Coordinates of N, CA and C in Angstrom, one line a residue:
F20 N 2.3 10.9 12.4 CA 3.4 10.6 12.1 C 2.8 10.8 10.6
D21 N 3.9 10.7 9.3 CA 3.8 11.2 8.6 C 3.7 10.1 7.4
L22 N 4.0 9.1 7.3 CA 4.1 7.7 7.1 C 2.9 6.4 7.4
C23 N 1.7 6.3 6.5 CA 1.1 5.2 7.0 C 0.8 4.0 6.3
I24 N 1.4 3.0 6.5 CA 2.0 2.1 5.8 C 0.5 1.0 5.9
L25 N -0.2 0.5 4.1 CA -1.0 -0.5 4.4 C -0.1 -1.6 3.7
T26 N -0.5 -3.2 4.3 CA 0.8 -4.1 4.0 C -0.5 -5.2 4.4
T27 N -1.1 -5.8 2.5 CA -1.9 -7.1 3.0 C -1.2 -8.5 2.7
A28 N -1.2 -8.8 3.6 CA -0.1 -9.9 3.7 C -0.9 -12.1 4.0
I29 N -0.4 -12.6 3.4 CA -0.6 -14.2 4.0 C 0.3 -14.8 4.6
C30 N 0.8 -16.1 5.0 CA 1.5 -16.6 6.2 C 2.7 -17.0 5.1
R31 N 3.5 -16.2 5.1 CA 4.6 -16.5 4.6 C 6.2 -15.8 4.9
P32 N 5.9 -15.8 6.1 CA 6.8 -15.1 7.1 C 8.7 -14.9 6.4
E33 N 9.1 -16.1 5.7 CA 10.7 -16.3 5.3 C 10.6 -15.0 4.0
L34 N 9.5 -15.1 3.1 CA 9.7 -14.0 1.9 C 8.9 -12.6 2.7
H35 N 8.4 -12.4 3.8 CA 8.7 -12.0 5.1 C 9.8 -10.5 4.3
S36 N 10.6 -11.6 5.5 CA 11.5 -11.2 5.8 C 12.6 -10.8 4.5
E37 N 12.6 -11.4 3.6 CA 13.0 -11.3 2.5 C 12.8 -10.0 1.8
C38 N 11.6 -9.8 1.9 CA 11.0 -8.4 1.1 C 11.3 -6.9 2.2
L39 N 11.0 -6.9 3.4 CA 10.9 -6.0 4.0 C 11.9 -5.5 5.0
S40 N 12.8 -6.6 5.1 CA 13.6 -6.4 6.2 C 14.1 -5.0 5.9
S41 N 15.1 -5.0 5.1 CA 15.7 -3.7 4.2 C 14.6 -2.2 4.4
F42 N 13.6 -2.3 3.8 CA 12.9 -1.4 4.3 C 12.7 -0.3 5.5
A43 N 11.9 -1.5 6.5 CA 11.7 -1.6 7.8 C 13.6 -0.8 8.9
N44 N 13.9 -1.5 7.8 CA 15.6 -0.9 8.4 C 16.2 1.0 8.0
D45 N 15.7 0.8 6.9 CA 15.4 2.6 6.3 C 14.5 3.2 7.6
L46 N 13.5 2.7 7.9 CA 12.3 3.5 8.4 C 12.9 4.0 9.3
R47 N 13.7 2.9 9.8 CA 14.4 2.7 11.5 C 15.4 3.9 11.9
S48 N 16.6 3.8 11.0 CA 18.0 4.2 10.3 C 16.9 5.8 10.2
Q49 N 16.5 6.0 9.6 CA 15.8 7.3 8.7 C 15.2 8.0 9.7
G50 N 14.8 7.5 10.9 CA 13.7 8.0 11.8 C 12.2 8.7 11.4
V51 N 11.9 8.2 10.1 CA 10.4 8.2 10.3 C 9.6 8.0 11.2
K52 N 8.9 8.9 11.1 CA 7.5 9.1 12.0 C 6.4 7.7 11.0
A53 N 6.3 6.5 11.2 CA 5.2 5.7 10.7 C 4.5 5.2 11.6
H54 N 3.7 4.6 10.9 CA 2.3 4.3 11.9 C 2.1 3.0 10.1
W55 N 2.3 1.6 10.9 CA 2.3 0.8 9.8 C 1.1 -0.2 10.4
L56 N -0.1 -0.5 9.2 CA -1.5 -1.0 9.3 C -1.2 -2.7 8.7
I57 N -1.1 -4.0 9.2 CA -0.7 -4.7 8.8 C -2.3 -5.7 8.9
N58 N -2.3 -6.3 7.8 CA -3.3 -7.5 8.1 C -3.3 -8.6 7.2
I59 N -3.3 -9.8 7.8 CA -2.5 -11.1 7.5 C -3.3 -12.0 7.7
D60 N -3.9 -12.5 6.2 CA -5.0 -13.7 5.6 C -4.4 -14.9 6.4
P61 N -5.1 -15.8 7.2 CA -5.0 -17.4 7.2 C -4.9 -18.6 6.2
A62 N -3.7 -18.0 5.1 CA -3.5 -18.7 4.0 C -2.4 -19.3 4.1
L63 N -1.9 -20.7 3.5 CA -0.3 -21.0 2.7 C 0.0 -21.5 4.0
G64 N 0.3 -20.6 5.2 CA 0.9 -21.6 6.6 C 0.8 -20.4 7.7
D65 N 1.5 -20.8 8.9 CA 1.1 -20.4 10.0 C 1.0 -19.0 10.9
Q66 N -0.3 -18.4 11.0 CA -0.5 -17.2 11.0 C 0.6 -16.4 11.7
K67 N 0.1 -17.7 13.0 CA 1.0 -16.9 14.8 C 2.8 -16.5 14.5
K68 N 3.2 -17.6 13.3 CA 4.1 -17.3 13.3 C 4.6 -16.2 12.7
T69 N 3.8 -15.8 11.4 CA 3.8 -14.6 11.1 C 4.3 -13.4 11.4
Y70 N 2.8 -13.4 12.4 CA 2.6 -12.1 13.4 C 3.9 -11.5 13.5
E71 N 4.4 -13.3 14.5 CA 5.6 -12.5 15.2 C 6.5 -12.2 14.5
N72 N 6.9 -12.8 13.1 CA 7.7 -12.7 12.5 C 7.3 -11.0 12.2
F73 N 6.3 -10.5 11.9 CA 6.2 -8.9 11.8 C 6.3 -8.4 12.6
L74 N 5.6 -8.3 14.4 CA 6.2 -7.9 15.1 C 8.0 -7.6 15.3
N75 N 9.1 -8.9 15.2 CA 10.3 -8.7 14.8 C 10.7 -7.4 13.8
L76 N 9.8 -7.8 12.6 CA 10.3 -7.1 11.4 C 9.8 -5.4 11.6
T77 N 8.8 -5.0 12.5 CA 8.6 -3.7 12.4 C 8.6 -3.2 13.7
S78 N 9.5 -3.8 15.2 CA 10.2 -3.2 16.2 C 10.6 -2.2 16.1
K79 N 10.4 -1.3 16.7 CA 10.7 0.6 17.0 C 10.5 0.8 15.9
I80 N 9.3 0.7 15.4 CA 8.9 1.7 14.1 C 7.9 2.4 14.6
G81 N 8.0 3.7 14.9 CA 6.7 4.1 15.2 C 5.2 3.5 16.4
S82 N 4.3 3.0 15.3 CA 3.6 2.2 15.9 C 2.7 1.5 14.8
T83 N 2.8 0.2 15.1 CA 2.1 -1.1 14.5 C 0.8 -2.1 14.9
I84 N -0.2 -1.9 14.1 CA -0.9 -2.7 14.7 C -1.0 -3.8 12.9
I85 N -1.6 -4.9 13.2 CA -1.3 -6.0 12.8 C -2.9 -6.9 12.6
Y86 N -3.6 -6.9 12.1 CA -4.9 -7.6 12.5 C -4.7 -9.0 11.7
Q87 N -5.9 -10.0 12.4 CA -5.4 -11.3 12.6 C -6.8 -11.9 11.7
P88 N -7.5 -11.8 10.8 CA -8.6 -12.2 10.5 C -8.5 -14.0 10.5
T89 N -9.8 -14.6 10.7 CA -10.1 -16.2 10.7 C -10.2 -16.7 9.5
K90 N -10.8 -15.3 8.2 CA -11.0 -16.1 7.1 C -10.1 -15.2 5.7
P91 N -9.4 -15.8 4.8 CA -8.9 -15.1 3.9 C -9.9 -14.4 2.8
C92 N -9.3 -12.7 2.6 CA -10.5 -12.7 1.4 C -9.2 -11.2 1.2
F93 N -9.1 -11.5 0.1 CA -8.4 -9.8 -0.3 C -9.2 -8.7 -0.1
F94 N -10.3 -8.6 -0.4 CA -11.2 -7.6 -0.8 C -11.2 -7.0 0.8
T95 N -11.7 -8.1 1.6 CA -11.9 -7.9 2.9 C -10.7 -7.3 3.7
A96 N -9.6 -8.2 3.5 CA -8.6 -7.3 4.2 C -8.0 -5.3 3.6
A97 N -8.4 -5.4 2.4 CA -8.1 -4.4 1.6 C -8.4 -3.0 2.7
N98 N -10.2 -3.5 2.1 CA -11.2 -2.5 3.0 C -11.4 -2.5 4.4
L99 N -10.3 -3.4 5.3 CA -10.1 -2.7 6.7 C -9.3 -2.0 6.4
L100 N -8.0 -2.0 6.2 CA -6.5 -1.3 5.8 C -7.3 0.5 5.2
I101 N -7.5 0.2 4.5 CA -8.2 1.6 4.0 C -9.1 2.3 4.8
N102 N -10.2 1.8 5.3 CA -11.4 2.5 6.2 C -10.3 2.5 7.5
E103 N -9.4 2.0 8.3 CA -8.2 1.9 9.5 C -7.6 3.3 9.4
C104 N -7.1 3.2 8.3 CA -6.2 4.4 7.3 C -6.8 5.4 8.0
Y105 N -8.1 5.3 7.0 CA -9.2 6.5 7.0 C -10.0 7.0 8.8
S106 N -9.7 6.2 9.1 CA -10.4 6.3 11.0 C -9.5 7.3 11.2
N107 N -8.2 7.2 11.6 CA -7.3 8.0 11.7 C -6.2 8.7 10.8
I108 N -6.9 9.7 9.8 CA -6.6 10.3 8.9 C -6.0 11.5 9.9
D109 N -6.4 11.7 10.4 CA -6.4 13.2 11.1 C -5.6 12.9 12.3
K110 N -4.7 12.0 12.0 CA -3.5 11.9 12.8 C -2.2 11.9 12.0
L111 N -2.6 11.5 10.8 CA -1.8 11.3 9.7 C -1.1 13.2 9.6
S112 N 0.2 13.5 9.6 CA 0.8 14.6 9.2 C 0.0 15.6 7.8
D113 N -0.5 16.4 7.8 CA -1.0 17.5 6.5 C -0.7 16.6 5.0
N114 N 0.8 17.0 5.7 CA 2.0 17.3 4.5 C 2.7 15.1 4.5
G115 N 1.6 14.5 5.2 CA 1.7 13.1 5.2 C 1.8 12.1 3.7
Y116 N 1.6 11.1 3.7 CA 1.6 10.1 2.6 C 1.0 8.9 3.2
V117 N 0.0 7.7 2.4 CA -0.8 6.5 2.8 C 0.7 5.5 2.1
F118 N 1.4 4.8 2.4 CA 2.0 4.0 1.4 C 1.5 2.7 1.6
W119 N 0.5 2.0 -0.1 CA 0.4 1.2 -0.5 C 1.3 0.0 -0.6
L120 N 2.1 -0.9 0.1 CA 3.3 -1.8 -0.1 C 3.0 -3.6 0.6
E121 N 2.3 -4.5 -0.3 CA 2.4 -5.3 -0.1 C 3.3 -6.2 0.3
D122 N 2.8 -7.4 0.6 CA 3.6 -8.8 1.1 C 4.7 -9.2 0.1
D123 N 4.4 -9.1 -0.6 CA 5.8 -9.9 -1.8 C 6.6 -8.4 -2.9
K124 N 6.7 -7.4 -2.2 CA 7.2 -6.4 -3.3 C 8.7 -6.1 -2.7
K125 N 9.9 -6.6 -3.2 CA 10.8 -6.6 -2.0 C 11.3 -5.4 -2.3
H126 N 11.9 -4.9 -1.2 CA 12.7 -3.6 -1.3 C 13.6 -4.1 -2.2
D127 N 14.4 -3.0 -3.1 CA 16.2 -4.0 -2.9 C 16.6 -2.4 -3.7
I128 N 16.5 -0.8 -4.0 CA 17.6 0.1 -3.6 C 16.8 0.9 -2.6
S129 N 17.5 1.6 -1.5 CA 17.4 2.3 -0.7 C 17.1 3.8 -0.8
Y130 N 16.4 4.5 -0.6 CA 16.1 6.6 -1.1 C 15.4 6.7 -0.1
N131 N 15.6 8.2 0.2 CA 15.5 9.0 1.3 C 14.3 8.8 1.5
I132 N 13.7 8.3 2.5 CA 11.8 8.4 2.2 C 11.7 9.9 3.0
Q133 N 12.1 10.5 3.8 CA 11.8 11.5 4.6 C 11.1 12.7 3.2
E134 N 12.6 12.4 2.4 CA 12.6 13.4 1.1 C 11.4 12.9 0.5
L135 N 10.9 12.4 0.3 CA 10.0 12.0 -0.4 C 8.7 12.8 0.1
I136 N 8.6 12.1 1.2 CA 7.7 12.6 2.0 C 7.8 14.4 2.2
D137 N 8.4 14.9 2.3 CA 8.9 16.5 2.7 C 8.3 16.9 1.4
S138 N 8.1 16.0 0.2 CA 7.7 16.3 -1.7 C 6.3 17.2 -1.0
D139 N 5.9 17.5 -2.4 CA 4.7 17.8 -2.6 C 3.9 17.4 -3.8
Y140 N 4.3 16.1 -4.3 CA 3.9 15.2 -5.6 C 2.7 14.5 -4.2
D141 N 1.4 14.4 -5.7 CA -0.3 13.3 -5.2 C 0.3 12.4 -4.9
Y142 N 1.3 11.3 -6.4 CA 1.3 10.5 -6.4 C 2.5 10.2 -6.9
I143 N 3.4 9.1 -5.6 CA 4.5 8.4 -6.0 C 4.8 7.3 -6.1
G144 N 4.6 6.7 -7.5 CA 4.8 5.1 -7.9 C 5.9 4.8 -7.9
F145 N 6.0 3.4 -6.8 CA 7.2 2.9 -7.4 C 7.6 1.7 -8.7
H146 N 7.2 1.9 -9.8 CA 6.6 1.0 -10.7 C 6.8 2.0 -12.1
P147 N 7.2 1.4 -13.0 CA 7.0 2.0 -14.5 C 5.8 3.2 -14.5
N148 N 6.4 4.0 -14.9 CA 5.4 4.8 -15.7 C 4.3 4.4 -16.6
H149 N 3.0 5.2 -16.6 CA 2.0 4.7 -18.0 C 1.3 5.7 -17.8
L150 N 0.3 5.2 -18.9 CA -1.0 6.3 -18.8 C -1.8 6.4 -17.4
F151 N -1.3 6.3 -16.4 CA -2.0 6.0 -14.6 C -3.3 5.4 -14.6
E152 N -3.3 4.1 -15.2 CA -4.1 3.1 -14.9 C -4.0 2.5 -13.8
F153 N -5.0 3.4 -12.6 CA -4.6 3.0 -10.6 C -4.5 1.3 -10.9
S154 N -3.7 1.0 -9.9 CA -2.9 0.3 -9.6 C -2.7 0.0 -7.9
F155 N -2.1 -1.4 -7.6 CA -1.8 -1.6 -6.1 C -0.5 -1.8 -6.5
H156 N 0.2 -1.4 -7.3 CA 1.7 -1.0 -7.2 C 2.0 0.0 -5.7
P157 N 3.3 -0.8 -5.2 CA 4.0 0.1 -4.3 C 4.4 1.8 -4.5
S158 N 2.9 2.4 -3.8 CA 2.8 3.6 -4.2 C 2.7 4.5 -2.8
M159 N 3.1 5.4 -2.7 CA 2.6 6.8 -1.9 C 2.2 7.5 -2.3
W160 N 0.5 7.4 -1.4 CA -0.1 8.9 -2.5 C -0.3 9.9 -1.4
S161 N -0.9 11.0 -1.3 CA -0.9 12.4 -0.4 C -1.8 12.0 0.4
K162 N -2.5 12.8 1.6 CA -2.8 12.8 2.2 C -4.5 12.5 1.5
K163 N -4.7 13.9 0.2 CA -5.6 14.3 -0.7 C -6.1 13.4 -1.2
F164 N -5.3 12.9 -2.0 CA -5.3 11.7 -3.1 C -6.0 11.0 -1.9
F165 N -5.2 10.0 -1.2 CA -6.4 8.7 -0.6 C -7.3 8.8 -0.2
I166 N -7.7 10.4 0.2 CA -9.1 11.0 0.7 C -10.2 10.7 -0.4
D167 N -9.5 11.5 -1.4 CA -10.8 11.3 -3.0 C -10.6 10.6 -4.1
Q168 N -9.2 9.6 -3.6 CA -9.1 8.7 -5.0 C -9.2 7.2 -4.4
V169 N -8.9 6.9 -3.4 CA -9.3 5.9 -2.7 C -10.2 5.7 -1.7
Y170 N -10.3 6.1 -0.6 CA -11.2 6.1 0.4 C -12.6 6.2 -0.3
H171 N -12.7 7.5 -1.1 CA -14.1 8.0 -1.3 C -14.1 6.7 -2.7
P172 N -14.0 6.4 -3.3 CA -14.6 4.9 -4.2 C -14.5 3.8 -3.5
Y173 N -14.0 3.7 -1.7 CA -14.7 2.6 -1.5 C -15.7 3.2 -0.3
S174 N -16.3 4.2 0.1 CA -17.3 4.2 0.9 C -18.2 4.3 0.0
I175 N -18.2 4.5 -1.5 CA -19.5 4.3 -2.0 C -20.1 3.1 -2.6
N176 N -18.6 2.2 -2.5 CA -19.6 1.0 -3.6 C -20.0 0.2 -2.5
E177 N -21.0 -0.9 -3.4 CA -22.2 -1.2 -1.9 C -21.5 -2.7 -2.8
T178 N -20.9 -3.2 -4.0 CA -20.8 -4.3 -4.2 C -19.0 -4.9 -3.6
K179 N -19.2 -6.5 -3.3 CA -17.8 -6.7 -3.1 C -17.1 -7.6 -4.3
Q180 N -15.8 -6.7 -5.2 CA -14.9 -7.0 -5.6 C -13.5 -7.2 -5.2
D181 N -12.8 -7.2 -6.6 CA -11.1 -7.1 -6.5 C -11.4 -5.7 -6.4
P182 N -10.6 -5.2 -4.5 CA -10.1 -4.4 -4.2 C -9.7 -3.2 -5.6
E183 N -8.5 -3.9 -6.2 CA -7.9 -3.3 -7.6 C -9.2 -3.1 -8.7
Q184 N -9.5 -3.5 -8.5 CA -10.5 -3.5 -10.4 C -11.5 -2.8 -9.2
L185 N -11.8 -2.2 -8.3 CA -12.8 -1.6 -8.3 C -12.1 -0.4 -8.5
L186 N -11.0 -0.1 -8.1 CA -11.2 1.3 -8.1 C -10.1 1.5 -9.5
I187 N -9.7 0.6 -10.5 CA -9.6 0.5 -12.1 C -11.1 1.3 -12.5
D188 N -12.1 0.5 -12.0 CA -13.0 0.9 -13.0 C -14.1 1.9 -12.7
Y189 N -13.6 2.7 -11.4 CA -14.1 3.8 -10.7 C -13.6 5.0 -11.8
H190 N -11.8 5.2 -11.4 CA -11.2 6.0 -12.2 C -11.6 6.1 -13.8
R191 N -11.4 4.6 -14.5 CA -11.8 4.6 -15.8 C -12.9 5.0 -16.1
N192 N -14.0 5.3 -15.6 CA -15.6 5.7 -15.9 C -15.5 6.9 -15.4
K193 N -14.6 7.6 -14.5 CA -14.4 8.8 -14.0 C -13.7 9.4 -15.5
R194 N -13.2 9.3 -16.3 CA -12.5 10.0 -17.6 C -13.0 9.6 -17.8
K195 N -13.9 8.8 -18.6 CA -15.4 9.0 -19.5 C -16.0 10.3 -19.2
E196 N -16.2 10.2 -18.0 CA -17.2 12.0 -18.2 C -16.1 13.1 -18.1
D197 N -15.0 12.9 -17.9 CA -14.2 13.4 -17.6 C -12.5 13.7 -18.3
H198 N -12.2 14.3 -19.3 CA -11.0 13.2 -20.2 C -9.9 13.8 -19.5
N199 N -10.2 14.8 -18.9 CA -8.6 15.6 -17.6 C -8.9 14.6 -16.2
H200 N -9.2 14.0 -15.8 CA -9.4 13.4 -15.1 C -8.2 12.6 -14.6
F201 N -7.8 12.8 -13.6 CA -6.1 12.2 -12.9 C -4.5 13.2 -13.9
K202 N -5.7 14.3 -15.1 CA -4.4 14.8 -16.1 C -3.3 15.7 -15.2
N203 N -4.3 16.4 -13.8 CA -3.6 17.7 -13.3 C -2.7 16.8 -12.2
V204 N -2.7 15.8 -11.6 CA -1.9 14.5 -10.5 C -0.3 14.8 -10.8
K205 N -0.2 15.7 -9.9 CA 1.3 16.1 -9.8 C 2.1 14.5 -9.8
R206 N 2.9 13.7 -10.2 CA 3.2 12.6 -10.1 C 4.8 12.4 -10.6
V207 N 5.1 10.7 -9.7 CA 6.8 11.0 -9.8 C 6.4 9.4 -9.9
H208 N 7.2 9.2 -11.0 CA 7.8 7.4 -10.8 C 9.4 6.9 -10.9
F209 N 9.6 6.0 -10.0 CA 10.6 5.2 -9.5 C 11.2 3.5 -10.2
N210 N 11.8 3.7 -11.0 CA 12.1 1.9 -10.9 C 13.1 0.8 -10.5
G211 N 12.7 0.1 -10.2 CA 13.6 -0.7 -9.2 C 14.1 -0.7 -8.1
I212 N 13.2 0.0 -7.3 CA 13.2 0.4 -6.0 C 12.6 -0.9 -5.6
F213 N 11.0 -1.2 -5.9 CA 10.9 -2.4 -5.2 C 10.7 -3.2 -6.4
N214 N 10.3 -5.5 -6.4 CA 10.3 -5.6 -7.2 C 9.4 -7.2 -6.9
H215 N 8.1 -7.3 -7.5 CA 7.5 -8.3 -7.2 C 7.9 -9.4 -7.6
V216 N 8.1 -10.4 -6.8 CA 9.0 -11.7 -6.6 C 7.6 -12.8 -5.6
G217 N 6.8 -12.5 -5.8 CA 5.8 -13.1 -4.9 C 5.4 -14.6 -5.5
R218 N 4.9 -14.3 -7.0 CA 4.8 -15.5 -8.3 C 5.7 -16.4 -7.9
E219 N 7.5 -16.1 -7.8 CA 8.5 -17.0 -8.2 C 8.5 -17.4 -6.8
W220 N 8.2 -16.6 -6.0 CA 7.8 -17.5 -4.4 C 7.2 -18.8 -4.9
N221 N 5.9 -18.2 -4.7 CA 5.0 -18.8 -4.7 C 5.3 -20.7 -5.6
E222 N 6.0 -20.4 -7.2 CA 6.1 -21.8 -7.3 C 7.5 -22.5 -6.9
K223 N 8.2 -21.5 -6.2 CA 9.2 -22.3 -5.3 C 8.5 -22.8 -3.9
N224 N 7.4 -22.6 -3.4 CA 7.4 -23.1 -2.6 C 6.3 -23.8 -2.0
N225 N 5.2 -24.0 -3.2 CA 3.5 -24.7 -3.2 C 4.2 -25.8 -4.7

């Protein structure tokens, strides 16, 4: 496969249909060779209905694996997806990407996914450009970037903490040691492709 998608989710299938249907349609219509890993934490709603909805959303998209843990924990979910992706990294094409895409990021603008996969960027961010503070905003990571800058910090971590903060702290400390850390990362940013609608949805539905 050329694209490994990692999605942490909780039980809100209506939001998933709103956010991810058009993205899933683009994967199908563009014939992208994708492998989608999804973790559904049992929080807010019905895990079984959420599972069935994801099966429908991701049908005919390469391959999909959906995990259904018995206890909700974002650290455990992120850790599982990152480790499962790494355990299958040999199946990801050398020029392929890992796509971090959480369940409350609404796909608003279609784009040529394969064209980005065929690019040579290390990091493709679907969020405003900044000084490159690491984040879990929707992002595509090259295979090498994922191994070196995402998986490696997790593999050496011995504490249980917020997964996004873990990576922020790791790379912040690296920059203190080496001011050139991340400066040579070839990256590009696109605004408006995905929008964060989770908080607004929670306010309306809880």
